[in-house]
mmCIF file of C-alpha atoms in Angstrom:
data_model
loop_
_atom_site.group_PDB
_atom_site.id
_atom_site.type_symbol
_atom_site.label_atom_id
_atom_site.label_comp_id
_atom_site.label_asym_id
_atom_site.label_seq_id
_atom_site.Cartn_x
_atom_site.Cartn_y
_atom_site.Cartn_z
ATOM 1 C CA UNK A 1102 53.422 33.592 -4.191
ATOM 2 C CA UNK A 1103 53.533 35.703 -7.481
ATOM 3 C CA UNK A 1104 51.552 38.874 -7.522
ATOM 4 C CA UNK A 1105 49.566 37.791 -10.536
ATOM 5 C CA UNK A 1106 48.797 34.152 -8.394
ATOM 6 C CA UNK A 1107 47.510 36.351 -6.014
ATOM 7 C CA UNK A 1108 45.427 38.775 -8.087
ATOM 8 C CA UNK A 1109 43.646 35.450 -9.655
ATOM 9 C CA UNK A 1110 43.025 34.115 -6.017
ATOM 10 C CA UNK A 1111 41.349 37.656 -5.299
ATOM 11 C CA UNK A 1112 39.170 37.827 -8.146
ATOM 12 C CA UNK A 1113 37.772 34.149 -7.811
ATOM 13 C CA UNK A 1114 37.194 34.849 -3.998
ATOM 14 C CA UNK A 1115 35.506 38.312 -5.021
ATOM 15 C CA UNK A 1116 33.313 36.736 -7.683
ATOM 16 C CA UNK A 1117 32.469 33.655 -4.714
ATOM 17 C CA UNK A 1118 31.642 36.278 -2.347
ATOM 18 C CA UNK A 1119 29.241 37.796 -5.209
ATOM 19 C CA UNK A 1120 27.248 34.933 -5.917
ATOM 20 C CA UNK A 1121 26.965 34.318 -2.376
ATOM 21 C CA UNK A 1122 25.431 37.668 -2.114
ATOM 22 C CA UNK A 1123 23.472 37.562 -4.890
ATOM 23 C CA UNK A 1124 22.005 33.931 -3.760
ATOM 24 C CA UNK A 1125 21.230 35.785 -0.451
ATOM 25 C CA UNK A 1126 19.707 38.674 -1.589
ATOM 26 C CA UNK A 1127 17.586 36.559 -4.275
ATOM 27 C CA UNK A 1128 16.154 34.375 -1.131
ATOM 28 C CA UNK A 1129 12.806 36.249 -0.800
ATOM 29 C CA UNK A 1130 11.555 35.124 -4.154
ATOM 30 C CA UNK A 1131 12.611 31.452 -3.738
ATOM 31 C CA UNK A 1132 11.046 31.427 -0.586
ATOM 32 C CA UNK A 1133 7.357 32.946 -1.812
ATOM 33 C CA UNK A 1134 6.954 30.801 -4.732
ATOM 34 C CA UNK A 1135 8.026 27.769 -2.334
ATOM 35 C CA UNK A 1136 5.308 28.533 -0.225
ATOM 36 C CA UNK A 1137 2.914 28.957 -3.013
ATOM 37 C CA UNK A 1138 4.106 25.501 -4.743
ATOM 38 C CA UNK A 1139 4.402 24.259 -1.460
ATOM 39 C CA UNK A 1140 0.541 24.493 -0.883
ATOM 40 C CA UNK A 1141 -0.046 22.758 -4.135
ATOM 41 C CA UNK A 1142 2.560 19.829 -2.689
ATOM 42 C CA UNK A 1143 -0.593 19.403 0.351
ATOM 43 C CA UNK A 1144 -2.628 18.544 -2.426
ATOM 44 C CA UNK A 1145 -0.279 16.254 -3.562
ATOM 45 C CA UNK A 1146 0.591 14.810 -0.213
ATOM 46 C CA UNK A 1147 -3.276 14.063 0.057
ATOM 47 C CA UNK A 1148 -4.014 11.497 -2.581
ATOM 48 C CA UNK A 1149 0.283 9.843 -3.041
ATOM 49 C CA UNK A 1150 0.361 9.528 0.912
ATOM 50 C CA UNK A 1151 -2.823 9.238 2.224
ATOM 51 C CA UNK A 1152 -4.963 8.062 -0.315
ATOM 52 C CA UNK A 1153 -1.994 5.852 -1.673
ATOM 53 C CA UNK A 1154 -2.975 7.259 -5.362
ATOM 54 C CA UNK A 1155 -0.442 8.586 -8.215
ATOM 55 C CA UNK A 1156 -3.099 11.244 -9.279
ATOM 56 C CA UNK A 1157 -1.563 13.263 -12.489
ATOM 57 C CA UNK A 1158 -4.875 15.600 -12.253
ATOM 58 C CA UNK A 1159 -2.662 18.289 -10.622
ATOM 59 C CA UNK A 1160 -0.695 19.143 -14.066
ATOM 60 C CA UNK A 1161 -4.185 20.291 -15.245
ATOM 61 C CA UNK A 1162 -6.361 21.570 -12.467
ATOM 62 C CA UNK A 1163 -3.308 23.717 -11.422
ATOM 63 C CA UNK A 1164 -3.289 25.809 -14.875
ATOM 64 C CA UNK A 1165 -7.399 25.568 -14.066
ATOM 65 C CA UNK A 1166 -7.440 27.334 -10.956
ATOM 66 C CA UNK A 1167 -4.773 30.283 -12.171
ATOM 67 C CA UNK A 1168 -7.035 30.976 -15.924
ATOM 68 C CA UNK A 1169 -10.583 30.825 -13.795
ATOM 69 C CA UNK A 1170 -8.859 33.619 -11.371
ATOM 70 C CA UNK A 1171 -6.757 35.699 -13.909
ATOM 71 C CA UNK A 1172 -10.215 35.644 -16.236
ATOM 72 C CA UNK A 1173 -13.053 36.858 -13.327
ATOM 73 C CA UNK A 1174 -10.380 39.675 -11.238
ATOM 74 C CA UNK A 1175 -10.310 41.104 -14.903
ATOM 75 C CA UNK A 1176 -13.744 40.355 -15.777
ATOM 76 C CA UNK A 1177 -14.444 42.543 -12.356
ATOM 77 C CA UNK A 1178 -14.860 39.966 -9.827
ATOM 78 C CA UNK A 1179 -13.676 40.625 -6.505
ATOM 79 C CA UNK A 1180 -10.144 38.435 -5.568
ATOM 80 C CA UNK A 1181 -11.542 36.372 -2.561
ATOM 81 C CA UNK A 1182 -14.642 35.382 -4.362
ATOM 82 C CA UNK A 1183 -12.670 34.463 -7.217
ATOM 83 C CA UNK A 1184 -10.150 32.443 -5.411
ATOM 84 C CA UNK A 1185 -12.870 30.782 -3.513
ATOM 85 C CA UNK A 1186 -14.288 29.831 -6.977
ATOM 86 C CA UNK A 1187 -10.668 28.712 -8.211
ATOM 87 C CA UNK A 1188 -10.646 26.442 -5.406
ATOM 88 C CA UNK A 1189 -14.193 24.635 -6.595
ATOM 89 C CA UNK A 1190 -13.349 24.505 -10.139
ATOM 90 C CA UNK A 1191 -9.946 22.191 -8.759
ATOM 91 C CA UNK A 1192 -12.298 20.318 -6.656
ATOM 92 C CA UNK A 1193 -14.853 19.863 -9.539
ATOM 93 C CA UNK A 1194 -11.750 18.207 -11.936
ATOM 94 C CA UNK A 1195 -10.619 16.284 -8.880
ATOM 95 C CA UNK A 1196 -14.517 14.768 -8.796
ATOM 96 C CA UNK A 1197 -14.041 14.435 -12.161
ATOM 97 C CA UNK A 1198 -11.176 11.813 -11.871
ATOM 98 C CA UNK A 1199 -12.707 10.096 -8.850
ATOM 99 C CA UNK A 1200 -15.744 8.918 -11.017
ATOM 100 C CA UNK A 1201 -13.262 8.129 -14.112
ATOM 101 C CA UNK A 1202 -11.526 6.313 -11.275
ATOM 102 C CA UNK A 1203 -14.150 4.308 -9.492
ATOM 103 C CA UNK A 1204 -17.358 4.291 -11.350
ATOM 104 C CA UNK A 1205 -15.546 3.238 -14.851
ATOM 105 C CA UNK A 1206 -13.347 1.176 -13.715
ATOM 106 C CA UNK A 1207 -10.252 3.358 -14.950
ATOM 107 C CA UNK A 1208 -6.736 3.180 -12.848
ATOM 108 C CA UNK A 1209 -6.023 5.959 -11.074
ATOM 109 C CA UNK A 1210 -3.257 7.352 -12.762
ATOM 110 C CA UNK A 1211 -4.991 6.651 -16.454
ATOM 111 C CA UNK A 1212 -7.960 8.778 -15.023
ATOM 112 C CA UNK A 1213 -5.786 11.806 -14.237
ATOM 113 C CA UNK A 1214 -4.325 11.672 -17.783
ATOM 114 C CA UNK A 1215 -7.903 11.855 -18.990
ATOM 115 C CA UNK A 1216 -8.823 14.613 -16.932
ATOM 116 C CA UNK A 1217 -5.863 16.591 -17.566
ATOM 117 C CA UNK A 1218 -5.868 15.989 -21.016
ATOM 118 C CA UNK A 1219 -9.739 17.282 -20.946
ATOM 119 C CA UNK A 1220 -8.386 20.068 -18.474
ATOM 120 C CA UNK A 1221 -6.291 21.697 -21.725
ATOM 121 C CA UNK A 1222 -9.034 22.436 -23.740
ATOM 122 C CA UNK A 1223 -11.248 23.592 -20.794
ATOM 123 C CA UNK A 1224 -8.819 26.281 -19.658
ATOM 124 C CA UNK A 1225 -8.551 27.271 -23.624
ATOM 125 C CA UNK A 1226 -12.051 27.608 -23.257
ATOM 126 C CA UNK A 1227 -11.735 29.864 -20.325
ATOM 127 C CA UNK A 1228 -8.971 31.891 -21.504
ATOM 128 C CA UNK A 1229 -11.127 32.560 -24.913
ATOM 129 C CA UNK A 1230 -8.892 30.579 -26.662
ATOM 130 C CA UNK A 1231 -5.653 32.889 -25.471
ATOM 131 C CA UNK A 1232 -2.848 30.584 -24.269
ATOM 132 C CA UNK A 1233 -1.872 33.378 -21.804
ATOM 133 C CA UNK A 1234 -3.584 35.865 -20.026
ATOM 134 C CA UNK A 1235 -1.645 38.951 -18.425
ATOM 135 C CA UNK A 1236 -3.210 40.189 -15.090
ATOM 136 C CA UNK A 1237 -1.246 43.406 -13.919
ATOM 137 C CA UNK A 1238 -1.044 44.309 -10.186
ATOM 138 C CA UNK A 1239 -1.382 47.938 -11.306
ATOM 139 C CA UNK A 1240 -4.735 47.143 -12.402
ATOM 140 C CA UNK A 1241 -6.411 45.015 -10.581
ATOM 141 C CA UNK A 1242 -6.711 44.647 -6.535
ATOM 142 C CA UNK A 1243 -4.954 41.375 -5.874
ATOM 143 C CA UNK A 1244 -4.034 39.433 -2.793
ATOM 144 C CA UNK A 1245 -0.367 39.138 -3.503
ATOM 145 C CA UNK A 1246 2.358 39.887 -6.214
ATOM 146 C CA UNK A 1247 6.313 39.568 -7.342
ATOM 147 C CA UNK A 1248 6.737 43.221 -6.580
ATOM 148 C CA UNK A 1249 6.119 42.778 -3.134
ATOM 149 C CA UNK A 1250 8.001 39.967 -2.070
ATOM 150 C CA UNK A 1251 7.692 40.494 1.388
ATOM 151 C CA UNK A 1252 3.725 40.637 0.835
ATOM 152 C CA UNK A 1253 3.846 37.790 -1.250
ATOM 153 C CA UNK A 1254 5.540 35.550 1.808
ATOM 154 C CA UNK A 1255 3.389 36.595 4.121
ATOM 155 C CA UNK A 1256 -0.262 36.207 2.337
ATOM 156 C CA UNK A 1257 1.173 32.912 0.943
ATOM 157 C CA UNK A 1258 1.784 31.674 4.774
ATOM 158 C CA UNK A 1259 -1.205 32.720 6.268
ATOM 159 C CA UNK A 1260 -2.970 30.568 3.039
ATOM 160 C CA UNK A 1261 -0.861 27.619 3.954
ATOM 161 C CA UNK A 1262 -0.961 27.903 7.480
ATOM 162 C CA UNK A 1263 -4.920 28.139 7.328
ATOM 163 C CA UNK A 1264 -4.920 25.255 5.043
ATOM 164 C CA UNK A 1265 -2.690 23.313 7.335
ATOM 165 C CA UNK A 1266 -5.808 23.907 10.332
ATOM 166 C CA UNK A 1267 -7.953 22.792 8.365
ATOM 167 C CA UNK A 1268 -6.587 19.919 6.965
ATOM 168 C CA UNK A 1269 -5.337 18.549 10.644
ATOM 169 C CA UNK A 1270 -8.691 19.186 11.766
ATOM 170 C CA UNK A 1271 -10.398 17.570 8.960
ATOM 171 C CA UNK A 1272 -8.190 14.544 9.282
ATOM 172 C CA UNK A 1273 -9.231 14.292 12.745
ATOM 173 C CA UNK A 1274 -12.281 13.165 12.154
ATOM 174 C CA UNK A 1275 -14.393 10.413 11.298
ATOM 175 C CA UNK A 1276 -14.342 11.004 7.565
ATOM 176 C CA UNK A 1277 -10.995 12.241 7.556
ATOM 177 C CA UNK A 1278 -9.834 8.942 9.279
ATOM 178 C CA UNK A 1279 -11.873 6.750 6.919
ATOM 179 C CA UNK A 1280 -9.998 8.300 4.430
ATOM 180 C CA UNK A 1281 -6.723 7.527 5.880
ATOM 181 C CA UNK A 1282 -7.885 3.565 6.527
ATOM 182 C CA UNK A 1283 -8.993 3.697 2.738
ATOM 183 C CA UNK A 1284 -4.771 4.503 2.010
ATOM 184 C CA UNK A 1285 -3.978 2.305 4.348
ATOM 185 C CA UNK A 1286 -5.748 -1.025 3.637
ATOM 186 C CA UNK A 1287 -9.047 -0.213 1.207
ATOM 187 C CA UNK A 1288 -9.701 -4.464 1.721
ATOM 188 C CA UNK A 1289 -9.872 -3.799 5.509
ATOM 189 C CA UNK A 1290 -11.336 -0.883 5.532
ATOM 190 C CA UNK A 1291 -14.346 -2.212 3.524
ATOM 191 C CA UNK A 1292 -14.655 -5.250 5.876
ATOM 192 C CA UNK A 1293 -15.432 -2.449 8.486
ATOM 193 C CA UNK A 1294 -18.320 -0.535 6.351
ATOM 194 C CA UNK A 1295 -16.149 2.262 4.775
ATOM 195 C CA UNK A 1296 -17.158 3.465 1.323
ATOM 196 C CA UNK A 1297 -13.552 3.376 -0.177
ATOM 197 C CA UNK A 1298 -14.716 4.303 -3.768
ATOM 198 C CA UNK A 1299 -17.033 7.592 -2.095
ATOM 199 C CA UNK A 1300 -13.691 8.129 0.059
ATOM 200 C CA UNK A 1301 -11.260 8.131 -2.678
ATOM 201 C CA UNK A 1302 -13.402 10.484 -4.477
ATOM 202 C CA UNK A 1303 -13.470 13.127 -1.538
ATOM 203 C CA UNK A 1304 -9.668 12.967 -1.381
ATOM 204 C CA UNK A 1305 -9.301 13.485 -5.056
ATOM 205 C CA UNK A 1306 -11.596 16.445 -4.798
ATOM 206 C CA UNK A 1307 -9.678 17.981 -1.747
ATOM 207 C CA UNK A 1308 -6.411 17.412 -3.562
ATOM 208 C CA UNK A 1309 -7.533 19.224 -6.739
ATOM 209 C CA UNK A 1310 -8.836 21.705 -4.653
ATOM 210 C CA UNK A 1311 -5.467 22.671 -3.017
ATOM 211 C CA UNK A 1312 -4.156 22.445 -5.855
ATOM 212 C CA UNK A 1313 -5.853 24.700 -7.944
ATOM 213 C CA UNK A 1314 -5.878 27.236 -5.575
ATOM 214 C CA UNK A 1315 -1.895 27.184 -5.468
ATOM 215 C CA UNK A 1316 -2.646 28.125 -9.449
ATOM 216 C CA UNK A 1317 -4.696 30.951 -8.316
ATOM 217 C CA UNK A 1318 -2.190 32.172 -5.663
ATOM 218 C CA UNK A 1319 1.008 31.688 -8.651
ATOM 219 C CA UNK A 1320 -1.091 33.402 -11.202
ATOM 220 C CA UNK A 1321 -1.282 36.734 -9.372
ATOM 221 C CA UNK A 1322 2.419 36.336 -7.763
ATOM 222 C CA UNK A 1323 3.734 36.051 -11.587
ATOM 223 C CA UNK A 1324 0.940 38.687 -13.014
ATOM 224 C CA UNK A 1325 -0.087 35.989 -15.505
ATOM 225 C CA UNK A 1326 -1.991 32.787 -16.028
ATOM 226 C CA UNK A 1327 -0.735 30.468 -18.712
ATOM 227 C CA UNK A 1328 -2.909 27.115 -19.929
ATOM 228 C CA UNK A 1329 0.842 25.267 -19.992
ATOM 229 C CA UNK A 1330 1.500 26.537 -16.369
ATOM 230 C CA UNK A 1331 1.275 23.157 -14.780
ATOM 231 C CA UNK A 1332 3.169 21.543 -16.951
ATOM 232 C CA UNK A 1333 5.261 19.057 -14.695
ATOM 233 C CA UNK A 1334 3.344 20.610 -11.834
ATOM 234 C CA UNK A 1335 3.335 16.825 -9.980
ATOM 235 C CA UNK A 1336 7.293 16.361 -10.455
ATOM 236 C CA UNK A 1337 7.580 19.768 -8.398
ATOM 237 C CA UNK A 1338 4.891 18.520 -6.015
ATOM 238 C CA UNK A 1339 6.535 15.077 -5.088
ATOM 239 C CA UNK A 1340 10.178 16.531 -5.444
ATOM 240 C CA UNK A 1341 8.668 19.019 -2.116
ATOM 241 C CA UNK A 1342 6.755 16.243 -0.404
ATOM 242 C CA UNK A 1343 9.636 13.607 -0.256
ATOM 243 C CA UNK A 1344 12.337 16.048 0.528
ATOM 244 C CA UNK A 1345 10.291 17.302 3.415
ATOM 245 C CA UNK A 1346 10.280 13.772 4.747
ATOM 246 C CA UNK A 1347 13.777 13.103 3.908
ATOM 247 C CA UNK A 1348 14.921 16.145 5.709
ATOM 248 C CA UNK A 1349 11.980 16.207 8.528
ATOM 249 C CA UNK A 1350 10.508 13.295 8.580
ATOM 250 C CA UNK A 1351 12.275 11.801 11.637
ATOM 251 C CA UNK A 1352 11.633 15.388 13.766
ATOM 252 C CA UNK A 1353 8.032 16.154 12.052
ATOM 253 C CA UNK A 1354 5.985 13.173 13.728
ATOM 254 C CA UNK A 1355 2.689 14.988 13.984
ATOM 255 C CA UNK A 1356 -0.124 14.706 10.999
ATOM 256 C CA UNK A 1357 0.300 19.053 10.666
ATOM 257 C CA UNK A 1358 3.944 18.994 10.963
ATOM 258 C CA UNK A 1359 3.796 16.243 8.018
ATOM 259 C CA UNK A 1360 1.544 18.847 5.921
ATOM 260 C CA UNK A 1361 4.266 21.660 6.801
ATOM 261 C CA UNK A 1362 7.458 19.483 6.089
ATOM 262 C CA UNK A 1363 5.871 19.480 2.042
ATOM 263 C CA UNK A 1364 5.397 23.089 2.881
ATOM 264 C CA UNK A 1365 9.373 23.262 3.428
ATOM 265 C CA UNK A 1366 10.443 20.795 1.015
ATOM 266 C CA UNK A 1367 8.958 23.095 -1.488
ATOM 267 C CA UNK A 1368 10.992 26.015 -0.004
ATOM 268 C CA UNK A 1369 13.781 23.938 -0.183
ATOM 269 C CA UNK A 1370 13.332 22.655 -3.854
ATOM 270 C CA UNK A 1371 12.967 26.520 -4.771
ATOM 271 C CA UNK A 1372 16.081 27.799 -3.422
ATOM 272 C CA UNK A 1373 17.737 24.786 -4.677
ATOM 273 C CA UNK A 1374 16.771 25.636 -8.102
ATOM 274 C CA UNK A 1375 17.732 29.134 -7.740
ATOM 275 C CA UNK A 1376 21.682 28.346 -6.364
ATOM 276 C CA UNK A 1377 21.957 26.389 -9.203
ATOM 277 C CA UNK A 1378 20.649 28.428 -11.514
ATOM 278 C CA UNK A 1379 22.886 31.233 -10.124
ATOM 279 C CA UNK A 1380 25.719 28.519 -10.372
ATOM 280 C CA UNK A 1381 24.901 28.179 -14.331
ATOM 281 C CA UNK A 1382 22.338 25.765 -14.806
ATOM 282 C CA UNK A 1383 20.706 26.091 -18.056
ATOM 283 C CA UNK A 1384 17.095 27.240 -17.484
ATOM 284 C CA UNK A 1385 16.061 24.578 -20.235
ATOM 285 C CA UNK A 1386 17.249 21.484 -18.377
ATOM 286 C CA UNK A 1387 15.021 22.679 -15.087
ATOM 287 C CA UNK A 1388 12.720 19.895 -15.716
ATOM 288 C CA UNK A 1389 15.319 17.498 -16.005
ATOM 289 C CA UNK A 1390 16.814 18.744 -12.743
ATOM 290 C CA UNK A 1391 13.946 18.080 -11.433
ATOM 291 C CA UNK A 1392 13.453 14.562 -12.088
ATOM 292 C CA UNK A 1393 16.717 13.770 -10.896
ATOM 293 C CA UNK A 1394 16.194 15.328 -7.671
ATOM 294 C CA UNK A 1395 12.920 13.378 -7.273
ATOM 295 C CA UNK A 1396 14.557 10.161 -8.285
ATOM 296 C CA UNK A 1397 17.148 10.821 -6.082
ATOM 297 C CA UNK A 1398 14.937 11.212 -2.947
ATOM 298 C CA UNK A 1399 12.613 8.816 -3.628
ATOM 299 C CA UNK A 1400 15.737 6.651 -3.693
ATOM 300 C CA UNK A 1401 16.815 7.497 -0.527
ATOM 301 C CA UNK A 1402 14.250 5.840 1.773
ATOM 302 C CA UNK A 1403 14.783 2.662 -0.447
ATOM 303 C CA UNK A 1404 18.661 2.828 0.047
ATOM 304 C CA UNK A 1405 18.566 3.427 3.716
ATOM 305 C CA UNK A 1406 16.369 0.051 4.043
ATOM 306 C CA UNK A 1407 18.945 -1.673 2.099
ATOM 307 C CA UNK A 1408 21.431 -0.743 4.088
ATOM 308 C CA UNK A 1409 19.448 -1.496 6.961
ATOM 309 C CA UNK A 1410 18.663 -5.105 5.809
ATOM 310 C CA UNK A 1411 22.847 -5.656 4.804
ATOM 311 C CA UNK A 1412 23.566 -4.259 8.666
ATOM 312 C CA UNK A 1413 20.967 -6.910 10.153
ATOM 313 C CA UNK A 1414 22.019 -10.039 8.141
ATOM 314 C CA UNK A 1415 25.895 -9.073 8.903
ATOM 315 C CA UNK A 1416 25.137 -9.177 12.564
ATOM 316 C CA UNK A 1417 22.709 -12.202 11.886
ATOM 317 C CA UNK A 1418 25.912 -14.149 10.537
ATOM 318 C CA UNK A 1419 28.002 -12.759 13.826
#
C-alpha cells in the first residue's frame, strides 16, 4: 500500500474516531432534553393509547405551560409555585378541548386544532405580545438549566419518575380504569354506567397537564420560552411513544414500564437526532426527519402483522 493510501486511511479513521467522540461527549444534552420531551410523550401516551384520541392540543398547551412559567419566575414568583401553575393552565386547555370535543359535538382532533389555534394568541397575550421571552439562570432561581447538564438529568428524572407514580397509581383505580374501558370500547363501557364523555374530558385534562409542564421544565433548560415552541410538539411526542414500544414493548409489560418506555423512546429520538446531526443533517429538514421516523415506526407494527398473516396462510396451504 502507497504511503499517501495510507495517510488517507489515517485521516478518515482519525476524523471517525472524532465524531465518535464528539457524539459521546455530546450525550448528556440529548439525554436531558429526552427526558424533558419524554414527559410531554406521557401526556401523549394518555389520550393516543389510552383514551384512543389523536389530540393536537399538545402543539399549543406545550408553548402555554413554558410562557406562564418564563413570565411569573421573572415577574417574582417562586419556581415550584409557578410550575405547579404551568401544570393547571395545560390542564385548563386540555378541559378546554374535552368540552369542544363532547359537549359540541366537534371530533377530537378538529377540537385540538381549535384549541391550539386559540392557544397562539393566549400565550401572545401572556408574553405581552413578545414572541420570545429570555429567562436567564443567572437571574432567576430555577429548578434546572443547559449549563448544568448533569442537574438538568437528574431534576428532569425525579419529575418523570414522580409522574410515572402517580400516573400507575392513578390508573389503578376506579376512575383511572374507567378511563382505560372508555379507550377500549366507549359502547361497552357505557352499557356498564361509565360517563365516557366526563372520562374523556379528565384524560384530555391530564394529558395537557403533562404536557405543559414538559414546556415549563424545556423553558428553563433552554433559558427561554418561545409562543412557536411547540410547534410539531405531537410528531416528537408519538415519534418517543411508538419507538418505546417498538424497542420495549415486548420486555416493558407493566402499565409504569409502558409510561417509562415513552420516557426512553424520547431519549432515544434525541440522541438520534443529535448523531445525525453530527453526521450532517441539515438542521432545517429536522421536522422532516421526524416524520419519517414516525412513519417509519408506526409502520412497523403494521408490517410485522403482515408478515405474520403471509407466514400463517403459507403454512395454512402446507
Amino acid at each position: 500500500m502507497s504511503p499517501s493510501k495510507t495517510h488517507c486511511i489515517f485521516i478518515l479513521s482519525s476524523r471517525k474516531v472524532n465524531i465518535m467522540l464528539s457524539f459521546i461527549s455530546s450525550l448528556p444534552g440529548p439525554i436531558a432534553q429526552g427526558i424533558i420531551w419524554g414527559i410531554m410523550a406521557m401526556g401523549v401516551y394518555v389520550t393516543f393509547r389510552i383514551l384512543d384520541i389523536a389530540d393536537l392540543t399538545v402543539d399549543g398547551s406545550m408553548a402555554t405551560g413554558g410562557v406562564t412559567l418564563v413570565m411569573l419566575v421573572t415577574g417574582g414568583m417562586h419556581v415550584g409555585l409557578a410550575v405547579l401553575i404551568a401544570f393547571l393552565v395545560g390542564c385548563l386547555a386540555g378541559l378546554i378541548t374535552g368540552i369542544f370535543h363532547t359537549k359540541f359535538g366537534i371530533p377530537a382532533i378538529l377540537a385540538g386544532i381549535l384549541t391550539q389555534l386559540m392557544l397562539y394568541s393566549v400565550n401572545l397575550r401572556i408574553t405581552g405580545q413578545r414572541a420570545n421571552v429570555p429567562m436567564s439562570v443567572d437571574k432567576y432561581n430555577i429548578l434546572l438549566s443547559l449549563r448544568n447538564l448533569t442537574g438538568a438529568i437528574i431534576v428532569s428524572a425525579i419529575f418523570a419518575g414522580a409522574i410515572i407514580a402517580v400516573m400507575y397509581w392513578f390508573f389503578g383505580t376506579e376512575l383511572g380504569h374507567s378511563l382505560r374501558a372508555t379507550g377500549c370500547n366507549q359502547n361497552m363501557a357505557r352499557a356498564n354506567g361509565i360517563n365516557t364523555d366526563t372520562n374523556k374530558i379528565i384524560g384530555l385534562i391530564l394529558s395537557n397537564g403533562m404536557v405543559a409542564l414538559s414546556g415549563a421544565l424545556l423553558a428553563q433548560y433552554q433559558g427561554f420560552a418561545d409562543v412557536n415552541m411547540g410547534r410539531g410538539a405531537i410528531v416528537i411526542g408519538l415519534a418517543a411513544v411508538i419507538i418505546g414500544e417498538v424497542l420495549l414493548g415486548k420486555i416493558f409489560k407493566n402499565f409504569a414500564l409502558k409510561l417509562l418506555s415513552a420516557v426512553i423512546g424520547g431519549i432515544i429520538y434525541y440522541i438520534v437526532i443529535t448523531l445525525v446531526l453530527q453526521a450532517g443533517l441539515n438542521a432545517n429538514d429536522l421536522k422532516m426527519f421526524s416524520a419519517l421516523v414516525v412513519a417509519v415506526f408506526l409502520g412497523i407494527p403494521y408490517w410485522q402483522r403482515q408478515i405474520a398473516a403471509k407466514r400463517a396462510a403459507k403454512e395454512v396451504d402446507g
